[in-house]
């Protein structure tokens, strides 16, 4: 099993499914379901950061190596476990992708319960973002009425959430200012060489309603070729879509590259799309994960890491080869200086 760094538990769960003789796709879906259910992962499933209107919209895809089938859902509202829903599209329809209201109605038809996916934590971050938007006069309709007494921006949030800790309010402002990327991609290879993959996400925070990222795009967010290997991605989806990243990596592996080289080549294509302009490239992050049919694997990131409080914290990915899940370092293309 390999996955993005938020998948230590997901890989462990998926490995348990494999060990019990379960199918590789069932394994990855059960793995990422843990992350979709977790309100504290604000980039996936329940508790994901919402769109610009404060509504959580989820994207997910699955691909099953042995049958070469795929399924995906995009811009889904009110349904928590969208990787499972994508699997249902794969198994129970003659389609590959269902989006928006149609996806929620499809879920309803299968008796999947609907729920509000927005947690108070994510609503607070959204409100902080909403209140930080200013017009040319420095005004915002959502706060700071002209007649209001002067107050710090945090006071407005404190009024709505009197119980919130200082730490949580600071987090909300931080997320409002620099929306984090996140998502989980999870890839499986079992002892008989069967492979599957899935990617599930709440997408970019504060996106335009209906914006679809790379995660539900077969060939971008995930791709599996039973003869070759599997790949997937997290990070700025727009850049991944423009190079069909997961498919590119699988093709690179087909032509003999190690997963590491295959993923670095995809990252080079992204850099090429910006003529190597490091200022523009520096404004986003993107990671790839690649698993070859013979068990070789890699995680690769565009940048060596994120700069936090003056030091660079490197990107990692999760691996489970039968024992405990562990994090390994991603190889990278470009270097940010502390
Ligand atoms: N790749 C996801 C998207 O673009 C977001 C992310 O991984 O942060 O929707």
Coordinates of C-alpha atoms and ligand atoms in Angstrom, one line a residue:
X1 CA 0.0 0.0 0.0
X2 CA 1.2 3.5 -0.6
X3 CA -0.7 6.8 -0.1
X4 CA -0.4 10.5 0.6
X5 CA 1.1 11.3 4.0
X6 CA -2.4 11.6 5.7
X7 CA -2.9 7.9 4.9
X8 CA -1.0 6.0 7.6
X9 CA -4.2 4.6 9.1
X10 CA -5.8 4.2 5.7
X11 CA -2.8 2.1 4.5
X12 CA -3.0 -0.1 7.7
X13 CA -6.7 -0.7 7.2
X14 CA -6.3 -1.4 3.5
X15 CA -3.5 -3.9 4.3
X16 CA -5.8 -5.7 6.8
X17 CA -8.3 -6.1 4.0
X18 CA -5.6 -7.5 1.7
X19 CA -4.4 -9.9 4.3
X20 CA -7.9 -11.1 4.9
X21 CA -8.0 -11.9 1.1
X22 CA -10.1 -8.9 0.2
X23 CA -10.0 -7.3 -3.2
X24 CA -7.5 -4.5 -3.9
X25 CA -10.2 -1.9 -4.6
X26 CA -12.2 -2.8 -1.6
X27 CA -9.0 -2.4 0.4
X28 CA -8.2 1.1 -0.8
X29 CA -11.8 2.3 -0.4
X30 CA -12.0 0.9 3.1
X31 CA -8.7 2.7 3.9
X32 CA -9.7 6.1 2.6
X33 CA -13.1 5.9 4.2
X34 CA -11.4 6.3 7.6
X35 CA -10.0 9.7 6.3
X36 CA -13.4 10.7 4.8
X37 CA -15.0 10.0 8.2
X38 CA -12.4 12.1 10.1
X39 CA -13.7 15.6 10.8
X40 CA -10.1 16.7 11.7
X41 CA -8.8 16.1 8.1
X42 CA -10.2 19.3 6.5
X43 CA -9.1 18.3 3.0
X44 CA -11.2 15.1 2.6
X45 CA -14.8 14.1 3.2
X46 CA -16.7 15.1 6.4
X47 CA -15.3 18.4 7.7
X48 CA -13.6 19.3 4.4
X49 CA -13.1 23.0 3.7
X50 CA -16.1 24.3 1.7
X51 CA -16.5 26.2 -1.6
X52 CA -16.8 30.0 -1.7
X53 CA -20.5 29.7 -0.6
X54 CA -19.6 27.6 2.5
X55 CA -20.8 24.4 1.0
X56 CA -18.6 21.3 1.0
X57 CA -18.3 19.6 -2.4
X58 CA -16.4 16.4 -2.8
X59 CA -14.6 14.7 -5.7
X60 CA -13.5 11.0 -5.9
X61 CA -12.4 8.3 -8.3
X62 CA -11.6 4.6 -8.2
X63 CA -9.9 2.3 -10.7
X64 CA -9.8 -1.5 -10.5
X65 CA -6.8 -3.1 -12.2
X66 CA -8.0 -6.6 -12.7
X67 CA -11.3 -5.6 -14.5
X68 CA -9.9 -2.4 -15.9
X69 CA -13.0 -0.6 -14.7
X70 CA -13.2 2.9 -13.4
X71 CA -15.8 5.1 -11.6
X72 CA -15.9 8.7 -10.4
X73 CA -18.0 11.4 -8.8
X74 CA -17.5 15.1 -8.9
X75 CA -18.9 18.1 -7.0
X76 CA -21.0 15.9 -4.7
X77 CA -22.8 17.5 -1.8
X78 CA -24.2 16.0 1.4
X79 CA -22.6 12.5 0.9
X80 CA -19.6 11.7 3.0
X81 CA -18.1 8.5 1.5
X82 CA -17.5 9.5 -2.1
X83 CA -14.8 6.9 -2.8
X84 CA -17.4 4.3 -2.0
X85 CA -19.9 6.2 -4.2
X86 CA -17.4 6.2 -7.1
X87 CA -17.0 2.5 -6.7
X88 CA -20.8 2.2 -6.9
X89 CA -20.8 4.2 -10.1
X90 CA -18.2 1.7 -11.4
X91 CA -20.1 -1.4 -10.3
X92 CA -23.7 -0.4 -10.8
X93 CA -23.9 1.8 -13.8
X94 CA -23.0 1.9 -17.4
X95 CA -21.2 5.2 -16.8
X96 CA -17.8 6.2 -15.5
X97 CA -18.5 9.6 -14.0
X98 CA -21.5 11.3 -12.4
X99 CA -21.4 14.9 -11.2
X100 CA -23.2 17.4 -9.0
X101 CA -26.9 17.0 -8.1
X102 CA -27.0 13.8 -10.2
X103 CA -24.4 12.2 -8.0
X104 CA -26.3 13.0 -4.8
X105 CA -29.5 11.7 -6.4
X106 CA -27.6 8.5 -7.5
X107 CA -26.5 8.1 -3.9
X108 CA -30.0 8.6 -2.6
X109 CA -31.3 5.9 -5.0
X110 CA -28.9 3.5 -3.3
X111 CA -30.1 4.5 0.1
X112 CA -26.9 6.3 1.2
X113 CA -27.8 8.7 3.9
X114 CA -27.3 12.5 3.3
X115 CA -25.7 14.8 5.9
X116 CA -24.3 18.2 6.3
X117 CA -20.6 17.9 5.7
X118 CA -19.6 21.2 7.1
X119 CA -18.2 21.1 10.6
X120 CA -18.1 24.1 12.9
X121 CA -14.3 24.1 12.5
X122 CA -14.5 24.3 8.7
X123 CA -17.3 26.9 8.9
X124 CA -15.1 29.0 11.1
X125 CA -12.2 28.9 8.6
X126 CA -14.7 29.8 5.8
X127 CA -16.1 32.7 7.8
X128 CA -12.6 34.0 8.5
X129 CA -11.9 33.9 4.7
X130 CA -15.3 35.5 3.9
X131 CA -14.6 38.3 6.4
X132 CA -11.1 38.8 5.0
X133 CA -12.3 39.7 1.5
X134 CA -12.1 43.5 0.9
X135 CA -13.4 45.8 -1.8
X136 CA -11.3 48.8 -3.1
X137 CA -12.4 50.9 -0.1
X138 CA -11.3 48.2 2.3
X139 CA -14.9 47.2 3.1
X140 CA -16.6 43.8 3.5
X141 CA -20.3 43.3 3.8
X142 CA -19.9 40.4 6.2
X143 CA -18.2 42.3 8.9
X144 CA -17.0 45.7 10.1
X145 CA -20.2 47.7 9.5
X146 CA -19.4 51.4 9.4
X147 CA -21.4 51.8 12.6
X148 CA -19.6 49.0 14.4
X149 CA -17.1 49.7 17.1
X150 CA -13.4 49.1 16.1
X151 CA -12.4 45.6 16.9
X152 CA -9.8 43.1 15.9
X153 CA -10.8 40.6 13.1
X154 CA -10.6 37.8 15.6
X155 CA -13.3 39.5 17.8
X156 CA -15.9 38.9 15.1
X157 CA -15.1 35.1 15.1
X158 CA -15.0 35.1 18.9
X159 CA -18.5 36.5 19.0
X160 CA -19.8 33.6 16.9
X161 CA -17.7 30.9 18.6
X162 CA -17.2 32.1 22.2
X163 CA -15.9 28.7 23.2
X164 CA -13.2 28.5 20.5
X165 CA -9.6 28.3 21.6
X166 CA -7.1 31.0 20.5
X167 CA -5.3 28.2 18.7
X168 CA -8.4 27.3 16.7
X169 CA -9.0 30.9 15.7
X170 CA -5.4 31.4 14.7
X171 CA -5.8 28.2 12.6
X172 CA -8.9 29.6 10.9
X173 CA -7.1 32.8 9.9
X174 CA -4.1 30.9 8.7
X175 CA -6.3 28.6 6.5
X176 CA -8.2 31.6 5.3
X177 CA -5.0 33.3 4.2
X178 CA -3.3 30.3 2.7
X179 CA -5.8 27.6 1.9
X180 CA -3.9 24.3 2.4
X181 CA -3.9 21.5 -0.1
X182 CA -4.9 18.1 0.9
X183 CA -6.6 15.0 -0.5
X184 CA -5.9 11.3 -0.1
X185 CA -4.6 9.1 -2.9
X186 CA -4.2 5.4 -2.0
X187 CA -2.7 2.6 -4.2
X188 CA -2.7 -1.1 -3.6
X189 CA -0.7 -4.1 -4.9
X190 CA -1.5 -7.5 -3.5
X191 CA 0.5 -10.7 -3.4
X192 CA -0.9 -12.0 -6.7
X193 CA 0.0 -8.7 -8.5
X194 CA -3.5 -7.2 -8.6
X195 CA -3.6 -3.4 -8.3
X196 CA -6.2 -0.7 -7.6
X197 CA -6.3 2.9 -6.7
X198 CA -8.5 5.7 -5.4
X199 CA -8.4 9.4 -4.7
X200 CA -10.8 11.4 -2.6
X201 CA -10.9 15.1 -1.7
X202 CA -12.9 18.1 -0.8
X203 CA -10.8 19.9 -3.4
X204 CA -9.5 23.4 -3.2
X205 CA -10.9 25.5 -0.3
X206 CA -13.0 28.5 -1.4
X207 CA -13.4 27.2 -4.9
X208 CA -16.1 28.4 -7.3
X209 CA -19.2 26.1 -6.8
X210 CA -19.0 23.3 -9.3
X211 CA -15.2 23.5 -9.7
X212 CA -13.9 20.0 -10.4
X213 CA -10.3 19.2 -9.6
X214 CA -8.0 16.4 -10.7
X215 CA -9.1 13.8 -8.1
X216 CA -12.1 12.5 -10.0
X217 CA -10.5 12.7 -13.4
X218 CA -9.4 9.2 -14.5
X219 CA -5.8 9.7 -15.8
X220 CA -5.1 12.7 -13.6
X221 CA -6.1 12.1 -10.0
X222 CA -5.6 8.3 -10.4
X223 CA -4.7 5.8 -13.0
X224 CA -4.2 2.0 -12.9
X225 CA -3.0 -0.3 -15.6
X226 CA -2.9 -3.9 -14.4
X227 CA 0.1 -4.7 -16.7
X228 CA 2.2 -1.8 -15.5
X229 CA 1.3 0.0 -12.3
X230 CA -0.7 2.7 -10.7
X231 CA -0.3 6.4 -9.9
X232 CA -2.2 9.2 -8.2
X233 CA -1.8 12.8 -7.1
X234 CA -2.5 15.4 -4.4
X235 CA -2.0 19.1 -4.6
X236 CA -3.1 21.7 -7.1
X237 CA -5.3 19.8 -9.4
X238 CA -5.4 22.3 -12.2
X239 CA -1.7 21.7 -12.9
X240 CA -2.2 17.9 -12.8
X241 CA -5.1 18.0 -15.2
X242 CA -3.0 19.9 -17.7
X243 CA -0.4 17.1 -17.9
X244 CA -2.8 14.1 -17.2
X245 CA -0.3 13.2 -14.4
X246 CA -1.4 9.8 -13.3
X247 CA -1.6 8.5 -16.8
X248 CA 1.6 10.1 -17.8
X249 CA 3.4 8.4 -14.9
X250 CA 2.0 5.0 -15.7
X251 CA 3.0 5.4 -19.4
X252 CA 6.5 6.4 -18.2
X253 CA 6.7 3.2 -16.2
X254 CA 5.5 1.2 -19.1
X255 CA 8.4 2.6 -21.1
X256 CA 10.8 1.4 -18.4
X257 CA 11.2 4.2 -15.9
X258 CA 11.4 3.5 -12.2
X259 CA 8.4 5.1 -10.4
X260 CA 10.7 7.8 -9.1
X261 CA 11.8 8.9 -12.5
X262 CA 8.3 8.5 -13.9
X263 CA 6.9 10.8 -11.3
X264 CA 9.8 13.3 -11.6
X265 CA 9.2 13.4 -15.3
X266 CA 5.6 14.4 -14.7
X267 CA 6.7 17.2 -12.4
X268 CA 9.1 18.4 -15.1
X269 CA 6.2 18.7 -17.4
X270 CA 4.4 20.9 -14.9
X271 CA 7.5 23.1 -14.5
X272 CA 7.8 23.3 -18.3
X273 CA 4.2 24.6 -18.5
X274 CA 5.4 27.6 -16.6
X275 CA 8.7 27.8 -18.6
X276 CA 10.4 27.0 -15.3
X277 CA 9.3 30.2 -13.7
X278 CA 10.0 29.4 -10.0
X279 CA 8.0 32.4 -8.8
X280 CA 4.8 31.0 -10.3
X281 CA 5.7 27.4 -9.5
X282 CA 6.4 28.5 -5.9
X283 CA 2.8 29.5 -5.4
X284 CA 1.6 25.9 -5.3
X285 CA 2.5 22.4 -4.3
X286 CA 1.8 19.1 -6.0
X287 CA 2.7 15.5 -5.2
X288 CA 2.6 12.3 -7.1
X289 CA 2.6 8.7 -5.9
X290 CA 3.6 5.8 -8.1
X291 CA 3.5 2.0 -7.5
X292 CA 4.8 -0.4 -10.1
X293 CA 3.5 -3.9 -10.6
X294 CA 6.8 -5.4 -9.3
X295 CA 6.4 -3.5 -6.0
X296 CA 8.8 -0.6 -6.8
X297 CA 7.3 2.7 -5.6
X298 CA 7.9 6.4 -5.0
X299 CA 6.4 9.6 -3.7
X300 CA 7.5 12.8 -5.5
X301 CA 6.8 16.4 -4.9
X302 CA 7.4 19.5 -7.0
X303 CA 9.1 21.2 -4.1
X304 CA 11.4 19.9 -1.3
X305 CA 8.9 21.0 1.3
X306 CA 6.9 23.9 2.8
X307 CA 8.7 26.7 4.6
X308 CA 7.4 26.9 8.1
X309 CA 8.8 29.2 10.8
X310 CA 12.0 29.6 8.8
X311 CA 12.7 26.0 8.1
X312 CA 11.7 23.6 5.3
X313 CA 9.5 20.7 6.3
X314 CA 9.9 18.0 3.6
X315 CA 7.0 16.2 1.9
X316 CA 6.4 12.6 2.8
X317 CA 4.1 9.7 1.8
X318 CA 2.8 6.7 3.6
X319 CA 3.9 3.1 2.9
X320 CA 2.6 -0.2 4.3
X321 CA 4.3 -3.4 3.1
X322 CA 2.7 -5.7 5.6
X323 CA 3.9 -4.5 9.0
X324 CA 3.3 -1.0 10.5
X325 CA 2.6 1.9 8.2
X326 CA 5.5 4.3 8.0
X327 CA 6.3 7.7 6.3
X328 CA 9.0 7.9 3.7
X329 CA 10.5 11.0 2.1
X330 CA 9.3 12.2 -1.3
X331 CA 11.9 12.9 -4.0
X332 CA 11.5 16.4 -5.3
X333 CA 12.2 18.5 -8.4
X334 CA 12.8 22.0 -7.0
X335 CA 14.3 23.4 -3.8
X336 CA 12.8 26.1 -1.6
X337 CA 15.3 27.8 0.6
X338 CA 14.5 28.3 4.3
Ligands
LIG1 N1 -5.9 17.8 -5.9 C1 -7.0 18.4 -5.2 C2 -7.8 19.3 -6.1 O1 -7.2 20.0 -6.9 C3 -6.7 19.3 -4.0 C4 -5.6 18.9 -3.1 O2 -5.0 17.8 -3.2 O3 -5.3 19.7 -2.3 O4 -9.0 19.3 -6.0

